[in-house]
C-alpha cells in the first residue's frame, strides 16, 4: 500500500524519460511510480491536486541560513537612505541592548543608499558605550565604532571605521561566537522561510570560517537541530577553507591540510551532510571588493583578492589533493582567472575527472573564460536575482561591455557548462521562482535589460534549480527529478511556469512543499 498518491496533477518530473505525469506514488519518503504504475494501487492518503503543477523541490545551492535567521531578528537599517536615519536605528538598538561594553549587531547596511560610507566617529555619537558592528548587506564588510577599532591590531586596515574582507573577520574574532542554540534557532527560522518558497534542500555556503562563519563549532548547531527533529529541509554544509589545519599524513593520502579526523566532502546522510570546501578568492560587487582585471568605471580601483595569490592557489590545490569538492568564491574576472588557474594546476597534479568543482557566483566572466569552465568541468553557481535587485548599479560600475558578462546564463549553457541556480540568501531575494523569472527576462527591478543575450528558457531555468542543483551537490541519485526511487521532495505550484507570461513567474503561488513525502503545514512543521 502506498503512503500517499498525488493525483489529478500536472507533474513536471524534469526526467526526460517520463517528462510529464498526472499521478505520483509515495512510499516511505520515496517516489515509487508514476501514472499507470501507481494509479490502481491502494494508498493511505489520496491527494487530488485539482490540476496544480508539481515540480521537484527546488534546490538552493548557495545560501547562508544562520545569517538569514539572525537578520530576521536583528535591527536593520536596510530601508534607510540618509545617514541620520541610520544613526537613529543604531541609537535605538544600542539603547535597548544589554549593558555598556556589550556588542550590538545591526544589519542591512549599504553605502550605496547613502552615497558614502558611514564613519566610526558618527557611530560613536549614538553607541551608548556599546561595541557596534554594522554589517554590510554583501557580507564582505562592516562599519564599527571606535570602541571596536581600539581593540583591533594596529595593522588591520580600515577606512574611518569601514572594515572590508579580512579586516572585518578580525573584528568578528574579537567577540565570543554565537552559542550553538542561538545558531540552531536562526537556522530553523531561515529554513522555514525556504520551505515556504518551495525549497527542499540547500547548500550552506561556508561554516566555521572567519568571514561569515558564526562559530568554530558551527556544525554542532546543525547536528543539534537534527537530533531534536527540528531540521525541516535537507542541508549540505560547506566548510570554510580557513577551517583546515596542517596535518601530518602519508604522502599517498594526498593531503597536507584537513579538517579534524580527516572529514571531507560526502560525510553525513540524506538530511545533513558535508559538501564542498568553500574558498574565498575575492569580495563582492556591492562592497566594490570583487577583484577585476580592469577598474570599476570612473575609478582606479579594481577590487581585491582575499589573500596573496600564491597562498590562495595553494589552498585550492591542497583541497583538491585531499579529495574535497571545491566551491571557489570568485565574483570578479580576475578572481575567476586565479580560480581557474589553480584548478587546472590541481587537476594536472592529481586528475579527478568527477571532482565536481564549482565556482560560486561567477559574477563577471569574460568570453575567453567560458571555454576554460567547460574544459575543467566546473559548474557555475550563479545568483540571478542579484541583477534584478542590483542590476542598475552593477551595470553602471561595470560599463556597457562588461555588463553583458555578468551572471551569465546562455553563455554557460552554450559552452556545455553546468548552470546552477541559487540565491546567496539573505544578500537578496531567495525565492527560486523569482530567480527563474530573471534568468528568462534578464531585466533589473527598474526594467533595464542586463545582458539580454544571456537569457535562457523557462525549462532551462527550472533545470538550474532542480537537476543541476542536485548534480552540483552530488545528489543526482536521490534528488533533482521526480523519478521512481528518488526522494519524495516536491513543490506544488498554483500555475505552470512554462505557460504564464515570464513577468508572472515570480508571483506564482507555492501551494505546498513536500519533504520526504510529508507536506509542510502553514505553521512550518512537517
Short mmCIF file of C-alpha atoms in Angstrom, two decimals:
data_model
loop_
_atom_site.label_atom_id
_atom_site.label_comp_id
_atom_site.label_asym_id
_atom_site.label_seq_id
_atom_site.Cartn_x
_atom_site.Cartn_y
_atom_site.Cartn_z
CA UNK A 1 0.00 0.00 0.00
CA UNK A 2 1.23 3.48 -0.88
CA UNK A 3 1.63 6.06 1.85
CA UNK A 4 0.40 8.83 -0.47
CA UNK A 5 -0.77 9.16 -4.05
CA UNK A 6 -0.90 12.57 -5.66
CA UNK A 7 -3.46 12.61 -8.45
CA UNK A 8 -5.04 14.96 -10.99
CA UNK A 9 -1.83 16.95 -11.25
CA UNK A 10 0.36 18.50 -13.92
CA UNK A 11 3.61 16.84 -12.82
CA UNK A 12 6.76 18.17 -14.48
CA UNK A 13 9.23 15.48 -13.49
CA UNK A 14 12.40 17.02 -15.02
CA UNK A 15 13.16 13.44 -16.11
CA UNK A 16 13.47 13.19 -19.92
CA UNK A 17 12.41 9.54 -19.82
CA UNK A 18 8.98 10.48 -18.39
CA UNK A 19 8.73 14.29 -18.57
CA UNK A 20 5.05 14.76 -17.64
CA UNK A 21 2.75 12.74 -15.39
CA UNK A 22 -0.64 13.05 -13.69
CA UNK A 23 -0.23 10.63 -10.75
CA UNK A 24 2.70 10.08 -8.38
CA UNK A 25 3.01 7.42 -5.70
CA UNK A 26 4.96 7.81 -2.46
CA UNK A 27 6.06 5.09 -0.03
CA UNK A 28 8.26 5.73 2.99
CA UNK A 29 9.56 9.03 1.68
CA UNK A 30 10.42 7.76 -1.79
CA UNK A 31 8.76 8.05 -5.18
CA UNK A 32 7.74 4.53 -6.21
CA UNK A 33 6.00 5.17 -9.52
CA UNK A 34 4.17 7.46 -11.90
CA UNK A 35 0.85 7.29 -13.72
CA UNK A 36 -0.34 3.75 -14.56
CA UNK A 37 2.29 2.20 -12.30
CA UNK A 38 0.51 3.64 -9.23
CA UNK A 39 -2.98 4.71 -10.33
CA UNK A 40 -4.65 1.46 -9.26
CA UNK A 41 -2.62 0.93 -6.09
CA UNK A 42 -4.31 1.46 -2.71
CA UNK A 43 -2.98 4.38 -0.68
CA UNK A 44 -3.44 5.55 2.90
CA UNK A 45 -3.90 9.08 1.56
CA UNK A 46 -5.00 10.27 -1.88
CA UNK A 47 -4.47 13.95 -2.60
CA UNK A 48 -6.40 15.42 -5.54
CA UNK A 49 -4.39 18.45 -6.64
CA UNK A 50 -7.05 19.77 -8.97
CA UNK A 51 -4.70 20.24 -11.90
CA UNK A 52 -1.98 22.06 -9.94
CA UNK A 53 1.59 21.92 -11.22
CA UNK A 54 4.13 19.77 -9.38
CA UNK A 55 7.90 20.11 -9.71
CA UNK A 56 10.85 18.58 -7.89
CA UNK A 57 11.58 20.55 -4.74
CA UNK A 58 13.83 23.48 -5.56
CA UNK A 59 17.48 23.17 -4.56
CA UNK A 60 19.17 26.39 -3.47
CA UNK A 61 22.83 25.56 -3.95
CA UNK A 62 24.26 28.62 -2.18
CA UNK A 63 22.62 30.08 0.94
CA UNK A 64 23.57 31.38 4.38
CA UNK A 65 20.89 30.04 6.71
CA UNK A 66 22.25 31.24 10.04
CA UNK A 67 22.91 34.73 8.69
CA UNK A 68 19.39 34.77 7.23
CA UNK A 69 17.86 33.73 10.53
CA UNK A 70 19.82 36.29 12.51
CA UNK A 71 18.94 39.01 10.01
CA UNK A 72 15.25 38.25 10.53
CA UNK A 73 15.57 39.13 14.23
CA UNK A 74 18.34 41.77 14.34
CA UNK A 75 17.71 45.53 13.88
CA UNK A 76 18.22 46.56 10.26
CA UNK A 77 19.00 49.84 8.50
CA UNK A 78 18.00 48.45 5.10
CA UNK A 79 15.21 50.98 4.42
CA UNK A 80 17.38 53.97 5.38
CA UNK A 81 18.68 56.35 2.71
CA UNK A 82 20.02 59.12 4.99
CA UNK A 83 22.87 58.97 7.48
CA UNK A 84 20.70 60.44 10.23
CA UNK A 85 18.12 57.68 9.74
CA UNK A 86 20.81 55.00 10.01
CA UNK A 87 22.09 56.57 13.21
CA UNK A 88 18.57 56.69 14.64
CA UNK A 89 18.19 52.92 14.14
CA UNK A 90 21.59 52.27 15.72
CA UNK A 91 20.74 54.56 18.65
CA UNK A 92 17.51 52.66 19.26
CA UNK A 93 19.29 49.29 19.07
CA UNK A 94 22.08 50.28 21.44
CA UNK A 95 19.72 51.82 23.98
CA UNK A 96 17.73 48.60 24.24
CA UNK A 97 20.53 46.04 24.19
CA UNK A 98 22.50 44.79 27.19
CA UNK A 99 24.88 46.93 29.17
CA UNK A 100 27.80 49.26 28.35
CA UNK A 101 30.62 47.26 26.82
CA UNK A 102 28.26 44.74 25.18
CA UNK A 103 28.28 44.03 21.46
CA UNK A 104 25.37 45.24 19.33
CA UNK A 105 24.75 43.91 15.82
CA UNK A 106 22.84 45.93 13.25
CA UNK A 107 22.32 44.63 9.71
CA UNK A 108 21.20 45.89 6.31
CA UNK A 109 23.97 48.44 5.77
CA UNK A 110 24.66 49.52 2.18
CA UNK A 111 26.75 52.60 1.50
CA UNK A 112 25.25 52.98 -1.98
CA UNK A 113 21.95 54.11 -0.49
CA UNK A 114 23.77 56.81 1.49
CA UNK A 115 26.19 57.94 -1.19
CA UNK A 116 29.19 57.30 1.06
CA UNK A 117 30.34 55.10 3.93
CA UNK A 118 29.31 55.82 7.49
CA UNK A 119 32.21 56.54 9.86
CA UNK A 120 33.23 55.31 13.29
CA UNK A 121 33.00 58.86 14.60
CA UNK A 122 29.37 59.07 13.52
CA UNK A 123 28.57 55.74 15.21
CA UNK A 124 30.29 56.96 18.37
CA UNK A 125 27.61 59.62 18.81
CA UNK A 126 24.86 57.01 19.27
CA UNK A 127 26.57 53.88 20.64
CA UNK A 128 25.80 54.41 24.37
CA UNK A 129 29.05 52.74 25.38
CA UNK A 130 28.39 49.58 23.36
CA UNK A 131 30.60 47.97 20.74
CA UNK A 132 28.71 48.34 17.46
CA UNK A 133 29.13 46.24 14.32
CA UNK A 134 27.04 47.43 11.37
CA UNK A 135 27.06 44.56 8.87
CA UNK A 136 27.21 45.30 5.14
CA UNK A 137 24.46 43.58 3.17
CA UNK A 138 27.04 41.89 0.94
CA UNK A 139 28.67 40.11 3.88
CA UNK A 140 32.03 41.47 2.77
CA UNK A 141 32.36 44.47 5.04
CA UNK A 142 31.13 46.29 8.12
CA UNK A 143 31.34 49.61 9.91
CA UNK A 144 32.39 49.62 13.57
CA UNK A 145 32.67 52.32 16.19
CA UNK A 146 35.83 53.50 17.94
CA UNK A 147 35.35 51.07 20.83
CA UNK A 148 35.89 48.21 18.37
CA UNK A 149 38.71 49.89 16.47
CA UNK A 150 40.60 50.31 19.75
CA UNK A 151 40.66 46.52 20.18
CA UNK A 152 41.97 45.71 16.71
CA UNK A 153 45.67 45.18 15.99
CA UNK A 154 47.31 48.29 14.58
CA UNK A 155 47.98 46.64 11.21
CA UNK A 156 44.29 45.96 10.46
CA UNK A 157 43.33 48.40 7.67
CA UNK A 158 40.15 50.41 7.78
CA UNK A 159 38.58 53.48 6.19
CA UNK A 160 37.37 55.61 9.10
CA UNK A 161 35.69 52.59 10.61
CA UNK A 162 34.76 50.66 7.46
CA UNK A 163 36.38 47.21 7.50
CA UNK A 164 36.48 45.06 4.37
CA UNK A 165 37.06 41.32 3.97
CA UNK A 166 39.85 40.03 6.27
CA UNK A 167 39.70 43.24 8.33
CA UNK A 168 36.04 42.52 9.05
CA UNK A 169 36.96 38.96 10.01
CA UNK A 170 39.47 40.39 12.50
CA UNK A 171 36.69 42.40 14.15
CA UNK A 172 34.39 39.39 14.32
CA UNK A 173 37.12 37.38 16.05
CA UNK A 174 37.19 39.87 18.94
CA UNK A 175 33.95 38.54 20.37
CA UNK A 176 32.66 35.27 21.75
CA UNK A 177 30.92 33.28 18.99
CA UNK A 178 27.18 32.73 19.00
CA UNK A 179 26.01 29.84 21.15
CA UNK A 180 25.02 26.68 19.30
CA UNK A 181 21.43 27.06 20.47
CA UNK A 182 21.29 30.60 19.01
CA UNK A 183 22.66 29.39 15.69
CA UNK A 184 20.23 26.47 15.65
CA UNK A 185 17.25 28.78 16.22
CA UNK A 186 18.40 31.11 13.44
CA UNK A 187 18.91 28.22 11.01
CA UNK A 188 15.46 26.83 11.74
CA UNK A 189 13.82 30.22 11.15
CA UNK A 190 15.56 30.60 7.81
CA UNK A 191 14.82 27.04 6.77
CA UNK A 192 11.09 27.61 7.35
CA UNK A 193 11.27 30.62 5.02
CA UNK A 194 12.95 28.47 2.38
CA UNK A 195 10.24 25.82 2.67
CA UNK A 196 7.51 28.40 2.14
CA UNK A 197 9.16 29.26 -1.19
CA UNK A 198 9.34 25.65 -2.40
CA UNK A 199 12.95 24.94 -1.40
CA UNK A 200 13.50 21.43 -0.05
CA UNK A 201 17.31 21.28 0.06
CA UNK A 202 20.11 23.82 0.38
CA UNK A 203 23.88 24.08 0.41
CA UNK A 204 25.05 26.25 3.31
CA UNK A 205 27.91 28.26 1.81
CA UNK A 206 30.61 28.31 4.45
CA UNK A 207 30.53 27.42 8.14
CA UNK A 208 33.16 27.91 10.80
CA UNK A 209 35.32 30.41 8.91
CA UNK A 210 36.39 33.93 9.74
CA UNK A 211 34.43 35.79 7.09
CA UNK A 212 30.85 34.56 7.53
CA UNK A 213 31.16 31.68 9.98
CA UNK A 214 29.26 32.06 13.23
CA UNK A 215 31.30 29.73 15.45
CA UNK A 216 34.34 27.44 15.16
CA UNK A 217 31.99 24.62 16.23
CA UNK A 218 29.11 25.70 13.99
CA UNK A 219 28.43 22.24 12.62
CA UNK A 220 27.24 21.27 16.09
CA UNK A 221 24.26 23.64 15.75
CA UNK A 222 23.04 21.73 12.69
CA UNK A 223 23.54 18.43 14.49
CA UNK A 224 21.51 19.83 17.38
CA UNK A 225 18.63 20.57 15.02
CA UNK A 226 18.92 17.09 13.52
CA UNK A 227 18.95 15.45 16.95
CA UNK A 228 15.87 17.42 18.01
CA UNK A 229 13.98 16.71 14.74
CA UNK A 230 13.92 20.44 14.00
CA UNK A 231 15.78 20.39 10.70
CA UNK A 232 12.90 20.95 8.25
CA UNK A 233 14.80 20.55 4.98
CA UNK A 234 17.96 18.91 3.72
CA UNK A 235 21.21 20.76 4.33
CA UNK A 236 24.64 20.25 2.85
CA UNK A 237 27.33 22.15 4.71
CA UNK A 238 30.39 23.75 3.12
CA UNK A 239 33.34 24.02 5.46
CA UNK A 240 35.17 27.32 5.07
CA UNK A 241 38.68 26.92 3.68
CA UNK A 242 40.29 28.56 6.69
CA UNK A 243 38.98 25.80 8.96
CA UNK A 244 41.56 23.40 7.54
CA UNK A 245 44.71 22.95 9.56
CA UNK A 246 48.12 21.39 8.83
CA UNK A 247 48.05 17.63 9.25
CA UNK A 248 50.83 15.03 9.13
CA UNK A 249 49.86 12.24 6.77
CA UNK A 250 51.27 9.64 4.41
CA UNK A 251 52.21 11.04 1.03
CA UNK A 252 49.73 8.76 -0.74
CA UNK A 253 46.90 10.18 1.39
CA UNK A 254 47.28 13.32 -0.69
CA UNK A 255 46.68 15.99 1.91
CA UNK A 256 48.77 18.41 3.88
CA UNK A 257 45.77 20.24 5.37
CA UNK A 258 42.48 18.79 6.57
CA UNK A 259 39.59 19.09 9.00
CA UNK A 260 39.94 17.22 12.26
CA UNK A 261 39.51 13.45 11.83
CA UNK A 262 40.12 13.85 8.09
CA UNK A 263 36.46 14.58 7.26
CA UNK A 264 35.76 15.75 3.73
CA UNK A 265 33.02 16.00 1.09
CA UNK A 266 30.43 13.24 1.39
CA UNK A 267 30.28 12.66 5.14
CA UNK A 268 26.73 12.53 6.54
CA UNK A 269 23.30 11.36 5.46
CA UNK A 270 20.29 12.42 3.38
CA UNK A 271 19.37 15.18 5.83
CA UNK A 272 22.70 16.64 6.91
CA UNK A 273 25.98 16.15 5.12
CA UNK A 274 29.36 17.71 4.48
CA UNK A 275 29.66 19.14 0.99
CA UNK A 276 32.26 21.25 -0.74
CA UNK A 277 35.17 23.14 0.77
CA UNK A 278 34.36 26.86 0.44
CA UNK A 279 37.32 29.02 -0.58
CA UNK A 280 37.06 32.80 -0.93
CA UNK A 281 39.27 34.41 -3.57
CA UNK A 282 37.75 37.91 -3.68
CA UNK A 283 34.96 40.07 -2.25
CA UNK A 284 31.72 41.39 -3.71
CA UNK A 285 30.47 43.96 -6.20
CA UNK A 286 28.23 45.70 -3.66
CA UNK A 287 31.21 46.50 -1.46
CA UNK A 288 33.39 47.13 -4.55
CA UNK A 289 35.81 44.40 -3.44
CA UNK A 290 35.21 41.91 -6.28
CA UNK A 291 38.61 41.50 -7.99
CA UNK A 292 38.52 42.77 -11.58
CA UNK A 293 41.10 42.86 -14.36
CA UNK A 294 40.11 46.46 -15.15
CA UNK A 295 38.92 49.09 -12.64
CA UNK A 296 35.34 49.85 -11.73
CA UNK A 297 34.00 52.52 -14.08
CA UNK A 298 35.05 56.03 -13.12
CA UNK A 299 37.67 54.84 -10.60
CA UNK A 300 41.19 53.50 -10.45
CA UNK A 301 40.07 50.74 -8.06
CA UNK A 302 39.83 47.12 -9.30
CA UNK A 303 38.79 45.35 -6.10
CA UNK A 304 40.93 42.97 -4.12
CA UNK A 305 41.83 39.34 -3.62
CA UNK A 306 41.28 37.84 -0.18
CA UNK A 307 44.94 36.90 0.24
CA UNK A 308 48.23 36.58 -1.56
CA UNK A 309 47.54 34.78 -4.89
CA UNK A 310 50.13 32.09 -4.14
CA UNK A 311 48.52 31.27 -0.81
CA UNK A 312 45.05 31.13 -2.35
CA UNK A 313 46.33 28.87 -5.12
CA UNK A 314 48.00 26.60 -2.57
CA UNK A 315 44.75 26.28 -0.59
CA UNK A 316 42.78 25.37 -3.71
CA UNK A 317 45.38 22.80 -4.77
CA UNK A 318 45.63 21.34 -1.26
CA UNK A 319 41.85 20.99 -1.06
CA UNK A 320 41.74 19.16 -4.37
CA UNK A 321 44.61 16.84 -3.42
CA UNK A 322 42.85 15.98 -0.17
CA UNK A 323 39.77 14.78 -2.05
CA UNK A 324 37.43 17.70 -1.45
CA UNK A 325 34.88 19.00 -3.87
CA UNK A 326 35.73 22.72 -4.05
CA UNK A 327 33.32 25.66 -4.08
CA UNK A 328 35.53 28.60 -5.03
CA UNK A 329 34.01 32.04 -4.46
CA UNK A 330 35.01 34.18 -7.45
CA UNK A 331 32.88 37.18 -8.40
CA UNK A 332 35.29 39.29 -10.44
CA UNK A 333 37.01 38.10 -13.60
CA UNK A 334 40.47 38.47 -12.02
CA UNK A 335 39.37 36.17 -9.19
CA UNK A 336 37.96 33.74 -11.77
CA UNK A 337 41.35 33.69 -13.53
CA UNK A 338 43.02 32.75 -10.26
CA UNK A 339 40.43 30.05 -9.53
CA UNK A 340 40.65 28.51 -13.00
CA UNK A 341 44.46 28.58 -13.00
CA UNK A 342 44.58 26.88 -9.60
CA UNK A 343 42.02 24.22 -10.57
CA UNK A 344 43.96 23.45 -13.75
CA UNK A 345 47.13 23.03 -11.72
CA UNK A 346 45.36 20.81 -9.21
CA UNK A 347 43.95 18.55 -11.92
CA UNK A 348 47.39 18.20 -13.51
CA UNK A 349 48.87 17.09 -10.19
CA UNK A 350 46.09 14.62 -9.39
CA UNK A 351 43.44 14.12 -12.09
CA UNK A 352 39.95 13.75 -10.65
CA UNK A 353 37.53 13.78 -13.61
CA UNK A 354 34.43 13.77 -11.38
CA UNK A 355 35.62 16.26 -8.78
CA UNK A 356 32.51 18.41 -9.44
CA UNK A 357 34.34 21.60 -8.52
CA UNK A 358 32.17 24.71 -8.54
CA UNK A 359 32.77 28.42 -8.95
CA UNK A 360 30.40 30.30 -6.70
CA UNK A 361 28.82 33.47 -8.14
CA UNK A 362 30.86 33.68 -11.39
CA UNK A 363 29.67 37.27 -11.36
CA UNK A 364 31.81 38.69 -14.17
CA UNK A 365 33.09 36.14 -16.67
CA UNK A 366 34.87 37.22 -19.84
CA UNK A 367 34.15 35.39 -23.13
CA UNK A 368 37.63 33.81 -23.11
CA UNK A 369 36.96 32.26 -19.69
CA UNK A 370 33.88 30.29 -20.78
CA UNK A 371 35.81 27.51 -22.59
CA UNK A 372 38.03 27.14 -19.52
CA UNK A 373 34.98 26.44 -17.33
CA UNK A 374 33.88 23.81 -19.81
CA UNK A 375 37.30 22.22 -20.15
CA UNK A 376 37.61 21.79 -16.40
CA UNK A 377 34.05 20.53 -15.95
CA UNK A 378 33.45 23.32 -13.43
CA UNK A 379 29.86 24.24 -12.55
CA UNK A 380 28.81 27.89 -12.42
CA UNK A 381 26.67 28.52 -9.33
CA UNK A 382 25.00 31.86 -10.07
CA UNK A 383 22.54 34.13 -8.26
CA UNK A 384 20.23 35.55 -10.94
CA UNK A 385 18.30 37.85 -8.59
CA UNK A 386 21.49 39.84 -7.91
CA UNK A 387 20.97 41.58 -11.23
CA UNK A 388 17.27 42.07 -10.59
CA UNK A 389 17.99 43.73 -7.25
CA UNK A 390 21.29 45.46 -8.07
CA UNK A 391 21.44 45.39 -11.86
CA UNK A 392 21.27 49.14 -12.41
CA UNK A 393 24.18 49.74 -10.05
CA UNK A 394 26.25 46.81 -11.31
CA UNK A 395 25.76 47.79 -14.95
CA UNK A 396 26.85 51.34 -14.16
CA UNK A 397 30.08 50.33 -12.40
CA UNK A 398 30.94 47.68 -14.99
CA UNK A 399 30.29 49.72 -18.12
CA UNK A 400 28.46 48.71 -21.29
CA UNK A 401 30.72 45.89 -22.49
CA UNK A 402 31.25 44.18 -19.15
CA UNK A 403 27.58 44.49 -18.14
CA UNK A 404 26.75 41.76 -20.65
CA UNK A 405 29.23 39.38 -18.95
CA UNK A 406 27.55 39.46 -15.55
CA UNK A 407 25.86 36.39 -14.05
CA UNK A 408 25.67 34.69 -17.39
CA UNK A 409 23.12 32.10 -18.46
CA UNK A 410 23.19 31.40 -22.18
CA UNK A 411 26.96 31.74 -22.42
CA UNK A 412 27.50 28.97 -19.90
CA UNK A 413 24.91 26.64 -21.41
CA UNK A 414 26.17 27.13 -24.97
CA UNK A 415 29.65 26.11 -23.81
CA UNK A 416 28.36 23.00 -22.05
CA UNK A 417 28.88 24.37 -18.54
CA UNK A 418 26.51 23.16 -15.83
CA UNK A 419 24.46 26.23 -14.82
CA UNK A 420 23.24 26.08 -11.23
CA UNK A 421 20.66 28.43 -9.72
CA UNK A 422 20.98 29.77 -6.20
CA UNK A 423 20.22 32.85 -4.10
CA UNK A 424 23.04 33.74 -1.67
CA UNK A 425 20.19 34.40 0.75
CA UNK A 426 20.00 36.81 2.65
CA UNK A 427 22.06 39.12 0.40
CA UNK A 428 18.94 39.47 -1.72
CA UNK A 429 15.63 37.75 -2.52
CA UNK A 430 15.87 33.99 -2.09
CA UNK A 431 12.70 32.81 -3.87
CA UNK A 432 13.63 30.36 -6.67
CA UNK A 433 10.68 31.30 -8.85
CA UNK A 434 11.82 34.91 -8.92
CA UNK A 435 15.29 33.65 -9.83
CA UNK A 436 13.78 31.68 -12.69
CA UNK A 437 11.94 34.79 -13.87
CA UNK A 438 15.13 36.84 -14.03
CA UNK A 439 17.03 34.12 -15.89
CA UNK A 440 14.34 34.35 -18.57
CA UNK A 441 13.73 38.12 -18.57
CA UNK A 442 17.23 39.48 -17.75
CA UNK A 443 15.75 42.77 -16.53
CA UNK A 444 16.52 44.74 -13.38
CA UNK A 445 13.83 45.96 -10.99
CA UNK A 446 13.68 49.22 -12.94
CA UNK A 447 13.10 47.30 -16.18
CA UNK A 448 16.61 47.86 -17.53
CA UNK A 449 17.84 44.98 -19.73
CA UNK A 450 21.02 43.47 -18.28
CA UNK A 451 22.84 41.26 -20.78
CA UNK A 452 19.67 40.24 -22.65
CA UNK A 453 21.63 37.83 -24.86
CA UNK A 454 22.29 35.77 -21.73
CA UNK A 455 18.57 34.98 -21.33
CA UNK A 456 17.60 31.30 -21.19
CA UNK A 457 14.30 29.43 -21.49
CA UNK A 458 11.95 28.67 -18.62
CA UNK A 459 12.75 24.97 -18.91
CA UNK A 460 16.49 25.66 -18.71
CA UNK A 461 16.00 27.90 -15.68
CA UNK A 462 13.92 25.25 -13.88
CA UNK A 463 16.65 22.74 -14.69
CA UNK A 464 19.17 25.03 -12.96
CA UNK A 465 17.17 24.94 -9.71
CA UNK A 466 16.45 21.19 -9.78
CA UNK A 467 18.54 18.77 -11.85
CA UNK A 468 21.66 20.97 -11.97
CA UNK A 469 21.39 21.78 -8.27
CA UNK A 470 21.30 18.09 -7.45
CA UNK A 471 24.33 17.46 -9.65
CA UNK A 472 26.33 20.28 -8.05
CA UNK A 473 25.61 18.86 -4.58
CA UNK A 474 26.17 15.22 -5.66
CA UNK A 475 22.53 14.39 -5.02
CA UNK A 476 21.64 13.34 -8.56
CA UNK A 477 20.85 9.75 -7.48
CA UNK A 478 18.26 10.90 -4.97
CA UNK A 479 17.03 14.39 -5.90
CA UNK A 480 16.54 16.87 -8.72
CA UNK A 481 13.84 15.00 -10.64
CA UNK A 482 10.63 13.16 -9.79
CA UNK A 483 11.94 9.76 -10.80
CA UNK A 484 10.94 6.47 -9.12
CA UNK A 485 13.47 5.62 -6.43
CA UNK A 486 14.31 9.24 -5.61
CA UNK A 487 13.27 11.16 -2.52
CA UNK A 488 9.71 12.47 -2.45
CA UNK A 489 10.76 16.13 -2.20
CA UNK A 490 8.50 18.27 -4.33
CA UNK A 491 6.70 21.59 -4.65
CA UNK A 492 3.09 22.20 -5.68
CA UNK A 493 2.54 25.43 -7.63
CA UNK A 494 -0.59 27.39 -8.42
CA UNK A 495 0.38 27.68 -12.09
CA UNK A 496 2.75 26.22 -14.67
CA UNK A 497 5.85 28.45 -15.07
CA UNK A 498 6.10 27.36 -18.71
CA UNK A 499 2.57 28.54 -19.52
CA UNK A 500 2.42 32.01 -17.96
CA UNK A 501 3.94 35.25 -19.15
CA UNK A 502 7.53 35.41 -17.86
CA UNK A 503 6.70 38.55 -15.87
CA UNK A 504 4.30 36.45 -13.77
CA UNK A 505 6.63 33.55 -12.90
CA UNK A 506 7.93 35.09 -9.68
CA UNK A 507 4.40 35.63 -8.41
CA UNK A 508 3.20 32.05 -8.86
CA UNK A 509 1.77 30.74 -5.59
CA UNK A 510 3.64 27.98 -3.76
CA UNK A 511 0.65 25.89 -2.69
CA UNK A 512 2.55 23.22 -0.76
CA UNK A 513 6.03 21.85 -0.19
CA UNK A 514 6.72 18.17 0.48
CA UNK A 515 9.89 16.85 2.08
CA UNK A 516 10.36 13.10 2.47
CA UNK A 517 6.78 12.63 1.31
CA UNK A 518 5.30 14.82 4.04
CA UNK A 519 3.67 18.18 3.49
CA UNK A 520 4.92 21.23 5.39
CA UNK A 521 1.98 22.85 7.19
CA UNK A 522 1.28 26.57 7.36
CA UNK A 523 3.00 26.62 10.74
CA UNK A 524 6.12 25.30 9.07
CA UNK A 525 6.05 21.90 10.80
CA UNK A 526 6.48 18.66 8.93
#
